[in-house]
Amino acid sequence: KNQVEQSPQSLIILEGKNCTLQCNYTVSPFSNLRWYKQDTGRGPVSLTIMTFSENTKSNGRYTATLDADTKQSSLHITASQLSDSASYICVVRDRFNDYKLSFGAGTTVTVRA
Amino acid sequence: DSGVTQTPKHLITATGQRVTLRCSPRSGDLSVYWYQQSLDQGLQFLIQYYNGEERAKGNILERFSAQQFPDLHSELNLSSLELGDSALYFCASSDPLAGDHNEQFFGPGTRLTVL
């Protein structure tokens, strides 16, 4: 069973609208949680990173939240743009194995005009 | 541009063949990771090298092998190719000395098509 589960698998939103992506994980204890954006056919690019002591982190119109007690994170996209169409991947790093990363399957976001 | 380069960008070959994918990490990064991403699938970790030594293994098939050279570039060798090996192969690099925020920087990927 994957240690990082993301939902929804995909979603379609209209340009200008907001959306929220979910990430639930079982990795414990964890070192940090990172959200990546992956454009189609390209490598993932880091959006935000949070350690276990952080609750929220913003990067422009992207805001990530973390609840370490419930092992849940979310990524909120505000005022979506066509360029936000991509796959968003949640990655959790194990605290004791510095090479051990657990990847979610990703949420594919499609923004329509 | 992440600073990680991968060649070739595209590769088309036939079943049963062998191919080599190449990755050059960011300057100064000692760790190199290989990932496979099949169509509409998530990233699958294959293998990691650190300063020339194998560090961790993921879901890498026995038909696949990798190595990291003294200049830190890495190669992923895929042999006895099957149709199911068609995928995007990503290389990533990181600086383990960057501490807890050990970010992996991904290359543009190599798209392998096995016919």
PDB file of C-alpha atoms in Angstrom:
ATOM      1  CA  LYS A   1       0.000   0.000   0.000  1.00  0.00           C
ATOM      2  CA  ASN A   2       1.323   3.412  -0.962  1.00  0.00           C
ATOM      3  CA  GLN A   3       2.368   5.490   1.995  1.00  0.00           C
ATOM      4  CA  VAL A   4       1.184   8.674   0.291  1.00  0.00           C
ATOM      5  CA  GLU A   5      -2.342   8.932  -1.071  1.00  0.00           C
ATOM      6  CA  GLN A   6      -3.562  11.902  -3.086  1.00  0.00           C
ATOM      7  CA  SER A   7      -7.062  12.996  -3.985  1.00  0.00           C
ATOM      8  CA  PRO A   8      -8.759  13.665  -6.215  1.00  0.00           C
ATOM      9  CA  GLN A   9      -7.025  11.803  -9.016  1.00  0.00           C
ATOM     10  CA  SER A  10      -7.964  14.596 -11.391  1.00  0.00           C
ATOM     11  CA  LEU A  11     -10.058  17.713 -11.502  1.00  0.00           C
ATOM     12  CA  ILE A  12     -11.174  20.348 -13.968  1.00  0.00           C
ATOM     13  CA  ILE A  13     -11.698  23.957 -12.964  1.00  0.00           C
ATOM     14  CA  LEU A  14     -12.488  27.194 -14.721  1.00  0.00           C
ATOM     15  CA  GLU A  15      -9.852  29.863 -15.040  1.00  0.00           C
ATOM     16  CA  GLY A  16      -9.949  32.220 -12.081  1.00  0.00           C
ATOM     17  CA  LYS A  17     -11.436  29.685  -9.690  1.00  0.00           C
ATOM     18  CA  ASN A  18      -9.762  28.162  -6.644  1.00  0.00           C
ATOM     19  CA  CYS A  19      -9.132  24.511  -5.897  1.00  0.00           C
ATOM     20  CA  THR A  20      -7.688  22.353  -3.144  1.00  0.00           C
ATOM     21  CA  LEU A  21      -5.735  19.146  -3.496  1.00  0.00           C
ATOM     22  CA  GLN A  22      -5.340  16.625  -0.690  1.00  0.00           C
ATOM     23  CA  CYS A  23      -2.457  14.467   0.443  1.00  0.00           C
ATOM     24  CA  ASN A  24      -2.699  11.854   3.207  1.00  0.00           C
ATOM     25  CA  TYR A  25       0.407  10.021   4.321  1.00  0.00           C
ATOM     26  CA  THR A  26       1.445   7.306   6.722  1.00  0.00           C
ATOM     27  CA  VAL A  27       5.200   7.925   6.676  1.00  0.00           C
ATOM     28  CA  SER A  28       6.207   8.352  10.302  1.00  0.00           C
ATOM     29  CA  PRO A  29       8.194  10.001  11.570  1.00  0.00           C
ATOM     30  CA  PHE A  30       8.622  12.246   8.609  1.00  0.00           C
ATOM     31  CA  SER A  31      11.239  14.860   7.885  1.00  0.00           C
ATOM     32  CA  ASN A  32       9.499  17.072   5.402  1.00  0.00           C
ATOM     33  CA  LEU A  33       6.657  17.153   2.919  1.00  0.00           C
ATOM     34  CA  ARG A  34       7.074  18.689  -0.486  1.00  0.00           C
ATOM     35  CA  TRP A  35       4.634  19.538  -3.248  1.00  0.00           C
ATOM     36  CA  TYR A  36       5.888  19.332  -6.813  1.00  0.00           C
ATOM     37  CA  LYS A  37       4.303  20.635 -10.002  1.00  0.00           C
ATOM     38  CA  GLN A  38       4.871  18.535 -13.098  1.00  0.00           C
ATOM     39  CA  ASP A  39       3.935  19.931 -16.484  1.00  0.00           C
ATOM     40  CA  THR A  40       3.083  17.303 -19.079  1.00  0.00           C
ATOM     41  CA  GLY A  41       6.203  15.594 -20.369  1.00  0.00           C
ATOM     42  CA  ARG A  42       8.543  17.565 -18.122  1.00  0.00           C
ATOM     43  CA  GLY A  43      10.332  16.941 -14.860  1.00  0.00           C
ATOM     44  CA  PRO A  44       8.701  17.889 -11.544  1.00  0.00           C
ATOM     45  CA  VAL A  45       9.542  21.246 -10.006  1.00  0.00           C
ATOM     46  CA  SER A  46       9.302  21.952  -6.290  1.00  0.00           C
ATOM     47  CA  LEU A  47       6.560  24.349  -5.191  1.00  0.00           C
ATOM     48  CA  THR A  48       6.710  24.239  -1.409  1.00  0.00           C
ATOM     49  CA  ILE A  49       8.372  22.322   1.372  1.00  0.00           C
ATOM     50  CA  MET A  50       7.243  22.041   4.966  1.00  0.00           C
ATOM     51  CA  THR A  51       8.857  20.423   7.958  1.00  0.00           C
ATOM     52  CA  PHE A  52       6.825  18.742  10.667  1.00  0.00           C
ATOM     53  CA  SER A  53       6.762  21.948  12.701  1.00  0.00           C
ATOM     54  CA  GLU A  54       5.259  24.103   9.970  1.00  0.00           C
ATOM     55  CA  ASN A  55       1.548  24.528   9.315  1.00  0.00           C
ATOM     56  CA  THR A  56       1.450  26.577   6.162  1.00  0.00           C
ATOM     57  CA  LYS A  57       3.724  27.730   3.371  1.00  0.00           C
ATOM     58  CA  SER A  58       2.928  29.927   0.403  1.00  0.00           C
ATOM     59  CA  ASN A  59       4.507  30.336  -2.989  1.00  0.00           C
ATOM     60  CA  GLY A  60       2.611  32.942  -4.937  1.00  0.00           C
ATOM     61  CA  ARG A  61      -0.862  31.630  -5.626  1.00  0.00           C
ATOM     62  CA  TYR A  62       0.011  28.238  -4.148  1.00  0.00           C
ATOM     63  CA  THR A  63      -0.543  27.659  -0.432  1.00  0.00           C
ATOM     64  CA  ALA A  64       0.278  24.377   1.254  1.00  0.00           C
ATOM     65  CA  THR A  65      -0.973  23.400   4.691  1.00  0.00           C
ATOM     66  CA  LEU A  66       0.140  20.600   6.939  1.00  0.00           C
ATOM     67  CA  ASP A  67      -1.497  18.879   9.888  1.00  0.00           C
ATOM     68  CA  ALA A  68       1.139  16.548  11.299  1.00  0.00           C
ATOM     69  CA  ASP A  69      -1.296  15.142  13.855  1.00  0.00           C
ATOM     70  CA  THR A  70      -3.723  13.849  11.251  1.00  0.00           C
ATOM     71  CA  LYS A  71      -0.956  13.314   8.674  1.00  0.00           C
ATOM     72  CA  GLN A  72      -2.705  15.410   6.078  1.00  0.00           C
ATOM     73  CA  SER A  73      -1.547  18.129   3.742  1.00  0.00           C
ATOM     74  CA  SER A  74      -3.366  20.215   1.213  1.00  0.00           C
ATOM     75  CA  LEU A  75      -2.339  22.417  -1.666  1.00  0.00           C
ATOM     76  CA  HIS A  76      -4.616  25.348  -2.437  1.00  0.00           C
ATOM     77  CA  ILE A  77      -4.442  27.086  -5.785  1.00  0.00           C
ATOM     78  CA  THR A  78      -5.923  30.564  -5.821  1.00  0.00           C
ATOM     79  CA  ALA A  79      -7.256  32.355  -8.889  1.00  0.00           C
ATOM     80  CA  SER A  80      -6.192  29.553 -11.202  1.00  0.00           C
ATOM     81  CA  GLN A  81      -4.549  30.277 -14.520  1.00  0.00           C
ATOM     82  CA  LEU A  82      -4.265  28.165 -17.647  1.00  0.00           C
ATOM     83  CA  SER A  83      -0.602  27.601 -16.802  1.00  0.00           C
ATOM     84  CA  ASP A  84      -1.633  25.832 -13.603  1.00  0.00           C
ATOM     85  CA  SER A  85      -2.730  22.857 -15.711  1.00  0.00           C
ATOM     86  CA  ALA A  86      -0.337  20.167 -14.542  1.00  0.00           C
ATOM     87  CA  SER A  87       0.078  17.220 -12.238  1.00  0.00           C
ATOM     88  CA  TYR A  88       0.718  18.036  -8.580  1.00  0.00           C
ATOM     89  CA  ILE A  89       2.698  15.500  -6.612  1.00  0.00           C
ATOM     90  CA  CYS A  90       2.996  15.170  -2.854  1.00  0.00           C
ATOM     91  CA  VAL A  91       6.307  13.725  -1.637  1.00  0.00           C
ATOM     92  CA  VAL A  92       7.073  12.802   1.956  1.00  0.00           C
ATOM     93  CA  ARG A  93      10.586  12.263   3.228  1.00  0.00           C
ATOM     94  CA  ASP A  94      11.315   9.762   5.972  1.00  0.00           C
ATOM     95  CA  ARG A  95      13.183  11.333   8.871  1.00  0.00           C
ATOM     96  CA  PHE A  96      15.580   8.481   9.443  1.00  0.00           C
ATOM     97  CA  ASN A  97      16.330   7.386   5.909  1.00  0.00           C
ATOM     98  CA  ASP A  98      17.634  10.360   4.031  1.00  0.00           C
ATOM     99  CA  TYR A  99      17.206   8.661   0.724  1.00  0.00           C
ATOM    100  CA  LYS A 100      13.720   7.359   1.319  1.00  0.00           C
ATOM    101  CA  LEU A 101      11.073   9.422  -0.419  1.00  0.00           C
ATOM    102  CA  SER A 102       7.480   8.349  -0.790  1.00  0.00           C
ATOM    103  CA  PHE A 103       5.665   9.755  -3.806  1.00  0.00           C
ATOM    104  CA  GLY A 104       1.955  10.207  -4.237  1.00  0.00           C
ATOM    105  CA  ALA A 105       0.435   9.290  -7.589  1.00  0.00           C
ATOM    106  CA  GLY A 106      -0.399  12.941  -8.212  1.00  0.00           C
ATOM    107  CA  THR A 107      -3.499  14.987  -8.939  1.00  0.00           C
ATOM    108  CA  THR A 108      -3.968  16.154 -12.512  1.00  0.00           C
ATOM    109  CA  VAL A 109      -5.427  19.655 -12.669  1.00  0.00           C
ATOM    110  CA  THR A 110      -6.913  20.994 -15.877  1.00  0.00           C
ATOM    111  CA  VAL A 111      -7.766  24.685 -15.997  1.00  0.00           C
ATOM    112  CA  ARG A 112     -10.207  25.699 -18.724  1.00  0.00           C
ATOM    113  CA  ALA A 113     -10.856  29.166 -20.092  1.00  0.00           C
TER     114      ALA A 113
ATOM    115  CA  ASP B   1      16.172  24.948 -16.061  1.00  0.00           C
ATOM    116  CA  SER B   2      17.000  22.648 -13.158  1.00  0.00           C
ATOM    117  CA  GLY B   3      20.643  22.219 -14.102  1.00  0.00           C
ATOM    118  CA  VAL B   4      20.182  18.482 -14.603  1.00  0.00           C
ATOM    119  CA  THR B   5      20.637  17.301 -18.168  1.00  0.00           C
ATOM    120  CA  GLN B   6      19.469  14.072 -19.723  1.00  0.00           C
ATOM    121  CA  THR B   7      20.193  12.559 -23.098  1.00  0.00           C
ATOM    122  CA  PRO B   8      18.705  11.567 -25.365  1.00  0.00           C
ATOM    123  CA  LYS B   9      15.397  13.380 -25.155  1.00  0.00           C
ATOM    124  CA  HIS B  10      13.587  10.717 -27.149  1.00  0.00           C
ATOM    125  CA  LEU B  11      14.479   7.123 -27.896  1.00  0.00           C
ATOM    126  CA  ILE B  12      12.605   4.668 -30.065  1.00  0.00           C
ATOM    127  CA  THR B  13      13.727   1.066 -30.184  1.00  0.00           C
ATOM    128  CA  ALA B  14      12.451  -2.467 -30.630  1.00  0.00           C
ATOM    129  CA  THR B  15      11.678  -5.209 -28.152  1.00  0.00           C
ATOM    130  CA  GLY B  16      14.687  -7.201 -27.055  1.00  0.00           C
ATOM    131  CA  GLN B  17      17.094  -4.334 -27.585  1.00  0.00           C
ATOM    132  CA  ARG B  18      19.327  -2.569 -25.086  1.00  0.00           C
ATOM    133  CA  VAL B  19      19.578   1.175 -24.525  1.00  0.00           C
ATOM    134  CA  THR B  20      21.559   3.527 -22.325  1.00  0.00           C
ATOM    135  CA  LEU B  21      20.182   6.711 -20.840  1.00  0.00           C
ATOM    136  CA  ARG B  22      22.551   9.374 -19.618  1.00  0.00           C
ATOM    137  CA  CYS B  23      22.241  11.943 -16.864  1.00  0.00           C
ATOM    138  CA  SER B  24      24.480  14.797 -15.778  1.00  0.00           C
ATOM    139  CA  PRO B  25      23.627  16.119 -12.312  1.00  0.00           C
ATOM    140  CA  ARG B  26      23.725  19.721 -11.177  1.00  0.00           C
ATOM    141  CA  SER B  27      27.190  20.970 -10.474  1.00  0.00           C
ATOM    142  CA  GLY B  28      28.250  19.838  -7.029  1.00  0.00           C
ATOM    143  CA  ASP B  29      25.398  17.381  -6.464  1.00  0.00           C
ATOM    144  CA  LEU B  30      26.722  14.003  -5.355  1.00  0.00           C
ATOM    145  CA  SER B  31      23.449  12.080  -5.380  1.00  0.00           C
ATOM    146  CA  VAL B  32      21.705  10.894  -8.523  1.00  0.00           C
ATOM    147  CA  TYR B  33      18.319   9.229  -8.623  1.00  0.00           C
ATOM    148  CA  TRP B  34      16.510   7.437 -11.447  1.00  0.00           C
ATOM    149  CA  TYR B  35      12.735   7.278 -11.799  1.00  0.00           C
ATOM    150  CA  GLN B  36      10.343   5.651 -14.229  1.00  0.00           C
ATOM    151  CA  GLN B  37       7.013   7.207 -15.085  1.00  0.00           C
ATOM    152  CA  SER B  38       4.691   5.175 -17.264  1.00  0.00           C
ATOM    153  CA  LEU B  39       1.733   6.764 -19.020  1.00  0.00           C
ATOM    154  CA  ASP B  40      -0.657   8.307 -16.500  1.00  0.00           C
ATOM    155  CA  GLN B  41       1.290   6.743 -13.634  1.00  0.00           C
ATOM    156  CA  GLY B  42       3.140   8.269 -10.729  1.00  0.00           C
ATOM    157  CA  LEU B  43       6.893   8.413 -10.392  1.00  0.00           C
ATOM    158  CA  GLN B  44       8.448   5.070  -9.517  1.00  0.00           C
ATOM    159  CA  PHE B  45      11.823   5.224  -7.800  1.00  0.00           C
ATOM    160  CA  LEU B  46      14.370   2.920  -9.427  1.00  0.00           C
ATOM    161  CA  ILE B  47      17.762   3.517  -7.881  1.00  0.00           C
ATOM    162  CA  GLN B  48      20.001   6.064  -6.189  1.00  0.00           C
ATOM    163  CA  TYR B  49      23.735   6.610  -6.355  1.00  0.00           C
ATOM    164  CA  TYR B  50      25.821   8.726  -4.050  1.00  0.00           C
ATOM    165  CA  ASN B  51      29.336   9.706  -5.074  1.00  0.00           C
ATOM    166  CA  GLY B  52      29.719   6.645  -7.245  1.00  0.00           C
ATOM    167  CA  GLU B  53      28.245   4.115  -4.861  1.00  0.00           C
ATOM    168  CA  GLU B  54      24.802   2.552  -4.997  1.00  0.00           C
ATOM    169  CA  ARG B  55      22.810   3.973  -2.080  1.00  0.00           C
ATOM    170  CA  ALA B  56      19.267   2.699  -2.419  1.00  0.00           C
ATOM    171  CA  LYS B  57      17.230   0.471  -4.669  1.00  0.00           C
ATOM    172  CA  GLY B  58      13.584   0.772  -5.481  1.00  0.00           C
ATOM    173  CA  ASN B  59      11.462  -1.122  -7.967  1.00  0.00           C
ATOM    174  CA  ILE B  60      14.243  -1.709 -10.437  1.00  0.00           C
ATOM    175  CA  LEU B  61      14.027  -4.766 -12.661  1.00  0.00           C
ATOM    176  CA  GLU B  62      16.978  -7.134 -12.987  1.00  0.00           C
ATOM    177  CA  ARG B  63      17.100  -6.246 -16.695  1.00  0.00           C
ATOM    178  CA  PHE B  64      17.948  -2.685 -15.661  1.00  0.00           C
ATOM    179  CA  SER B  65      21.216  -1.498 -14.213  1.00  0.00           C
ATOM    180  CA  ALA B  66      22.855   1.807 -13.479  1.00  0.00           C
ATOM    181  CA  GLN B  67      26.156   3.292 -12.517  1.00  0.00           C
ATOM    182  CA  GLN B  68      27.633   6.611 -11.496  1.00  0.00           C
ATOM    183  CA  PHE B  69      31.017   7.578 -12.842  1.00  0.00           C
ATOM    184  CA  PRO B  70      33.862   9.502 -11.136  1.00  0.00           C
ATOM    185  CA  ASP B  71      32.719  12.704 -12.831  1.00  0.00           C
ATOM    186  CA  LEU B  72      29.316  12.061 -11.185  1.00  0.00           C
ATOM    187  CA  HIS B  73      27.340  11.572 -14.360  1.00  0.00           C
ATOM    188  CA  SER B  74      25.160   8.503 -14.363  1.00  0.00           C
ATOM    189  CA  GLU B  75      23.884   6.005 -16.893  1.00  0.00           C
ATOM    190  CA  LEU B  76      20.819   3.801 -16.754  1.00  0.00           C
ATOM    191  CA  ASN B  77      21.059   0.674 -18.873  1.00  0.00           C
ATOM    192  CA  LEU B  78      17.868  -1.061 -19.951  1.00  0.00           C
ATOM    193  CA  SER B  79      18.200  -4.443 -21.637  1.00  0.00           C
ATOM    194  CA  SER B  80      15.920  -7.080 -23.176  1.00  0.00           C
ATOM    195  CA  LEU B  81      13.394  -4.317 -23.610  1.00  0.00           C
ATOM    196  CA  GLU B  82       9.702  -5.086 -23.467  1.00  0.00           C
ATOM    197  CA  LEU B  83       6.713  -3.057 -24.611  1.00  0.00           C
ATOM    198  CA  GLY B  84       5.912  -2.275 -20.983  1.00  0.00           C
ATOM    199  CA  ASP B  85       9.219  -0.496 -20.546  1.00  0.00           C
ATOM    200  CA  SER B  86       7.931   2.378 -22.648  1.00  0.00           C
ATOM    201  CA  ALA B  87       7.901   5.315 -20.274  1.00  0.00           C
ATOM    202  CA  LEU B  88       9.470   8.602 -19.286  1.00  0.00           C
ATOM    203  CA  TYR B  89      12.692   8.109 -17.394  1.00  0.00           C
ATOM    204  CA  PHE B  90      13.720  10.930 -15.110  1.00  0.00           C
ATOM    205  CA  CYS B  91      16.998  11.585 -13.454  1.00  0.00           C
ATOM    206  CA  ALA B  92      17.216  13.807 -10.397  1.00  0.00           C
ATOM    207  CA  SER B  93      20.133  15.069  -8.370  1.00  0.00           C
ATOM    208  CA  SER B  94      20.542  16.496  -4.920  1.00  0.00           C
ATOM    209  CA  ASP B  95      23.140  17.749  -2.508  1.00  0.00           C
ATOM    210  CA  PRO B  96      22.906  15.596   0.630  1.00  0.00           C
ATOM    211  CA  LEU B  97      24.794  18.269   2.545  1.00  0.00           C
ATOM    212  CA  ALA B  98      21.907  20.680   1.986  1.00  0.00           C
ATOM    213  CA  GLY B  99      20.435  19.396   5.202  1.00  0.00           C
ATOM    214  CA  ASP B 100      16.850  18.584   5.892  1.00  0.00           C
ATOM    215  CA  HIS B 101      15.531  20.414   2.852  1.00  0.00           C
ATOM    216  CA  ASN B 102      17.305  18.013   0.569  1.00  0.00           C
ATOM    217  CA  GLU B 103      15.528  18.937  -2.634  1.00  0.00           C
ATOM    218  CA  GLN B 104      15.799  16.738  -5.682  1.00  0.00           C
ATOM    219  CA  PHE B 105      16.148  18.628  -8.942  1.00  0.00           C
ATOM    220  CA  PHE B 106      14.709  16.764 -11.888  1.00  0.00           C
ATOM    221  CA  GLY B 107      15.982  16.635 -15.416  1.00  0.00           C
ATOM    222  CA  PRO B 108      13.722  16.984 -18.466  1.00  0.00           C
ATOM    223  CA  GLY B 109      13.427  13.233 -18.869  1.00  0.00           C
ATOM    224  CA  THR B 110      14.040  10.720 -21.641  1.00  0.00           C
ATOM    225  CA  ARG B 111      10.972   9.391 -23.388  1.00  0.00           C
ATOM    226  CA  LEU B 112      11.535   5.744 -24.309  1.00  0.00           C
ATOM    227  CA  THR B 113       9.240   4.063 -26.801  1.00  0.00           C
ATOM    228  CA  VAL B 114       9.599   0.322 -27.322  1.00  0.00           C
ATOM    229  CA  LEU B 115       7.924  -0.969 -30.479  1.00  0.00           C
TER     230      LEU B 115
END
